[in-house]
């Protein structure tokens, strides 16, 4: 009942309220991006949705127009060179993700769920298959996001996504939501070019 009906109703109500109350801040963000780097304000990218169906995820553009497309940040050589000054701030506080409220309203995403993989992140998609994590709506935030985010290696991230699927409930979604707020303000787990950074740090410390 919760997974198939109530969760969707919560997504609709919360995304609508988010769009209404964050409308002015989003306009200000759009103006700042446009003033710094001519080009589209929004960045659209093909991502993997529920049952591995593709959809176009919307973000505020935080990188320059000449950034290689469909390449995860952690695979770029010196990713810092591509990030806009305004983009650094947006990424630090996850404000670049706000347009995904429209993806949620459209039923392509949920507020809480595994973060949608890029269409060509075949290793992550395959790992998630082991845990059924491709068979739920991807989320704006999720259990892996609040337990390491960019610092996690793919097998660990997929396992955490699987743990979310096993524990999916209203109480667990609320827990993820409030942990997300804390993680954003503490700037936890955000590492540019940093998938697996936690493991790399451990190797350096050994």
Short mmCIF file of C-alpha atoms in Angstrom, two decimals:
data_model
loop_
_atom_site.label_atom_id
_atom_site.label_comp_id
_atom_site.label_asym_id
_atom_site.label_seq_id
_atom_site.Cartn_x
_atom_site.Cartn_y
_atom_site.Cartn_z
CA UNK A 1 0.00 0.00 0.00
CA UNK A 2 2.70 2.48 0.98
CA UNK A 3 5.06 1.61 -1.87
CA UNK A 4 2.44 1.70 -4.64
CA UNK A 5 -0.03 4.38 -3.50
CA UNK A 6 0.88 6.48 -0.47
CA UNK A 7 4.49 7.06 -1.49
CA UNK A 8 3.35 8.40 -4.87
CA UNK A 9 0.79 10.71 -3.26
CA UNK A 10 3.49 12.09 -0.96
CA UNK A 11 5.77 12.63 -3.96
CA UNK A 12 3.08 14.59 -5.83
CA UNK A 13 2.19 16.82 -2.88
CA UNK A 14 5.78 17.48 -1.80
CA UNK A 15 7.08 18.15 -5.33
CA UNK A 16 4.22 20.60 -6.00
CA UNK A 17 4.85 22.42 -2.72
CA UNK A 18 8.58 22.44 -3.44
CA UNK A 19 8.07 23.97 -6.89
CA UNK A 20 5.76 26.65 -5.47
CA UNK A 21 7.88 27.66 -2.47
CA UNK A 22 11.25 27.35 -4.22
CA UNK A 23 10.12 29.02 -7.44
CA UNK A 24 11.80 32.39 -6.71
CA UNK A 25 15.11 30.88 -5.52
CA UNK A 26 15.17 28.73 -8.67
CA UNK A 27 14.69 31.81 -10.85
CA UNK A 28 17.60 33.51 -9.06
CA UNK A 29 19.80 30.43 -9.60
CA UNK A 30 18.88 30.41 -13.30
CA UNK A 31 19.85 34.08 -13.67
CA UNK A 32 23.20 33.48 -11.92
CA UNK A 33 24.06 30.57 -14.24
CA UNK A 34 23.07 32.50 -17.37
CA UNK A 35 25.13 35.51 -16.30
CA UNK A 36 28.26 33.43 -15.73
CA UNK A 37 28.19 31.13 -18.76
CA UNK A 38 25.93 31.68 -21.81
CA UNK A 39 23.95 28.60 -22.70
CA UNK A 40 21.03 26.58 -21.36
CA UNK A 41 20.20 27.02 -17.67
CA UNK A 42 19.09 23.43 -17.37
CA UNK A 43 21.18 20.33 -18.00
CA UNK A 44 19.33 17.27 -19.26
CA UNK A 45 20.88 13.84 -19.11
CA UNK A 46 19.66 10.34 -19.94
CA UNK A 47 19.32 8.32 -16.76
CA UNK A 48 18.05 4.89 -15.73
CA UNK A 49 14.60 4.85 -14.16
CA UNK A 50 12.38 2.14 -12.73
CA UNK A 51 12.73 -1.25 -14.46
CA UNK A 52 15.76 0.22 -16.29
CA UNK A 53 13.63 2.46 -18.50
CA UNK A 54 15.45 5.62 -19.56
CA UNK A 55 14.25 9.16 -18.83
CA UNK A 56 15.72 12.64 -19.09
CA UNK A 57 16.83 13.91 -15.68
CA UNK A 58 16.83 17.69 -15.22
CA UNK A 59 19.43 19.63 -13.26
CA UNK A 60 20.62 23.19 -13.05
CA UNK A 61 23.73 23.35 -15.20
CA UNK A 62 26.74 23.55 -12.89
CA UNK A 63 29.45 22.91 -15.50
CA UNK A 64 30.74 24.77 -18.55
CA UNK A 65 29.25 24.18 -21.98
CA UNK A 66 32.42 22.44 -23.24
CA UNK A 67 32.24 19.71 -20.57
CA UNK A 68 32.15 16.17 -22.09
CA UNK A 69 28.54 14.96 -22.08
CA UNK A 70 27.33 11.65 -20.58
CA UNK A 71 30.57 11.27 -18.61
CA UNK A 72 30.36 10.84 -14.82
CA UNK A 73 32.24 13.59 -13.00
CA UNK A 74 34.60 11.06 -11.42
CA UNK A 75 35.78 9.96 -14.89
CA UNK A 76 36.72 13.46 -16.03
CA UNK A 77 40.35 14.46 -15.91
CA UNK A 78 40.61 17.35 -13.43
CA UNK A 79 36.83 17.90 -13.12
CA UNK A 80 37.35 21.17 -11.23
CA UNK A 81 38.32 22.90 -14.49
CA UNK A 82 34.81 22.38 -15.87
CA UNK A 83 32.80 23.53 -12.86
CA UNK A 84 31.28 27.02 -12.87
CA UNK A 85 31.89 29.28 -9.87
CA UNK A 86 28.16 29.29 -9.23
CA UNK A 87 28.20 25.54 -9.88
CA UNK A 88 30.54 24.91 -6.95
CA UNK A 89 28.06 26.52 -4.61
CA UNK A 90 25.11 24.70 -6.18
CA UNK A 91 26.85 21.34 -5.90
CA UNK A 92 28.05 21.95 -2.36
CA UNK A 93 24.47 22.37 -1.14
CA UNK A 94 22.87 20.09 -3.79
CA UNK A 95 20.87 23.02 -5.19
CA UNK A 96 21.61 21.85 -8.74
CA UNK A 97 19.21 18.97 -8.04
CA UNK A 98 16.15 21.19 -7.43
CA UNK A 99 14.72 20.91 -10.99
CA UNK A 100 14.27 17.19 -10.36
CA UNK A 101 11.13 18.20 -8.50
CA UNK A 102 9.60 18.24 -12.00
CA UNK A 103 10.88 14.69 -12.62
CA UNK A 104 9.20 13.65 -9.37
CA UNK A 105 5.93 15.35 -10.29
CA UNK A 106 6.02 13.57 -13.67
CA UNK A 107 6.37 10.19 -11.94
CA UNK A 108 9.87 9.49 -13.24
CA UNK A 109 11.44 9.80 -9.81
CA UNK A 110 10.55 9.74 -6.13
CA UNK A 111 11.77 11.97 -3.31
CA UNK A 112 13.52 8.99 -1.72
CA UNK A 113 15.10 6.12 -3.66
CA UNK A 114 18.37 5.00 -5.27
CA UNK A 115 19.99 7.86 -7.20
CA UNK A 116 19.35 7.34 -10.95
CA UNK A 117 22.40 5.93 -12.72
CA UNK A 118 23.67 7.30 -16.02
CA UNK A 119 22.48 5.16 -18.93
CA UNK A 120 26.08 4.01 -19.52
CA UNK A 121 26.98 3.18 -15.91
CA UNK A 122 26.59 -0.50 -16.71
CA UNK A 123 28.63 -1.65 -13.70
CA UNK A 124 26.34 0.16 -11.24
CA UNK A 125 23.19 -0.98 -13.08
CA UNK A 126 24.38 -4.60 -13.02
CA UNK A 127 25.23 -4.44 -9.32
CA UNK A 128 21.82 -2.98 -8.51
CA UNK A 129 20.15 -5.85 -10.36
CA UNK A 130 21.48 -8.19 -7.66
CA UNK A 131 19.42 -6.36 -5.04
CA UNK A 132 16.29 -5.39 -6.97
CA UNK A 133 17.31 -1.74 -6.75
CA UNK A 134 16.44 -1.12 -10.42
CA UNK A 135 12.82 -2.06 -9.75
CA UNK A 136 11.88 0.98 -7.65
CA UNK A 137 11.65 4.62 -8.65
CA UNK A 138 15.02 6.38 -8.41
CA UNK A 139 15.15 9.19 -5.89
CA UNK A 140 16.23 12.76 -5.34
CA UNK A 141 18.09 11.36 -2.37
CA UNK A 142 18.48 7.91 -0.88
CA UNK A 143 20.12 5.62 1.65
CA UNK A 144 23.45 5.49 -0.22
CA UNK A 145 23.41 9.29 -0.51
CA UNK A 146 23.35 9.71 3.26
CA UNK A 147 25.94 7.00 3.87
CA UNK A 148 28.87 8.19 1.83
CA UNK A 149 27.58 9.49 -1.50
CA UNK A 150 30.57 10.15 -3.82
CA UNK A 151 32.94 8.41 -1.42
CA UNK A 152 31.36 4.99 -1.96
CA UNK A 153 32.62 2.36 -4.36
CA UNK A 154 30.00 0.96 -6.72
CA UNK A 155 29.49 -2.44 -5.00
CA UNK A 156 28.99 -0.69 -1.65
CA UNK A 157 26.63 1.88 -3.16
CA UNK A 158 24.56 -0.85 -4.85
CA UNK A 159 24.38 -2.84 -1.61
CA UNK A 160 23.09 0.21 0.27
CA UNK A 161 20.50 0.75 -2.46
CA UNK A 162 19.47 -2.87 -1.94
CA UNK A 163 19.19 -2.29 1.79
CA UNK A 164 16.83 0.60 1.03
CA UNK A 165 14.61 -1.62 -1.13
CA UNK A 166 14.41 -4.23 1.68
CA UNK A 167 13.51 -1.61 4.28
CA UNK A 168 11.23 0.54 2.09
CA UNK A 169 8.60 2.10 4.35
CA UNK A 170 7.27 5.49 5.40
CA UNK A 171 9.44 5.50 8.53
CA UNK A 172 12.58 4.64 6.56
CA UNK A 173 11.86 7.33 3.97
CA UNK A 174 11.44 9.89 6.75
CA UNK A 175 14.77 8.77 8.22
CA UNK A 176 16.49 9.19 4.82
CA UNK A 177 14.92 12.62 4.37
CA UNK A 178 16.14 14.05 7.66
CA UNK A 179 19.58 12.46 7.30
CA UNK A 180 19.78 14.13 3.88
CA UNK A 181 19.15 17.56 5.40
CA UNK A 182 21.96 16.99 7.88
CA UNK A 183 24.34 15.68 5.20
CA UNK A 184 23.69 18.66 2.91
CA UNK A 185 24.41 21.24 5.61
CA UNK A 186 27.51 19.36 6.73
CA UNK A 187 28.64 18.94 3.10
CA UNK A 188 29.18 15.22 3.72
CA UNK A 189 30.29 12.79 1.02
CA UNK A 190 30.65 15.32 -1.80
CA UNK A 191 33.93 14.75 -3.62
CA UNK A 192 34.39 16.12 -7.13
CA UNK A 193 35.65 13.22 -9.20
CA UNK A 194 35.16 11.14 -6.13
CA UNK A 195 33.37 7.83 -6.65
CA UNK A 196 35.26 5.40 -4.46
CA UNK A 197 37.16 8.21 -2.76
CA UNK A 198 36.65 6.64 0.66
CA UNK A 199 38.47 3.52 -0.50
CA UNK A 200 41.22 5.54 -2.14
CA UNK A 201 41.74 7.52 1.05
CA UNK A 202 42.03 4.28 3.04
CA UNK A 203 44.67 2.98 0.63
CA UNK A 204 46.69 6.19 1.01
CA UNK A 205 46.47 5.98 4.79
CA UNK A 206 47.73 2.39 4.88
#
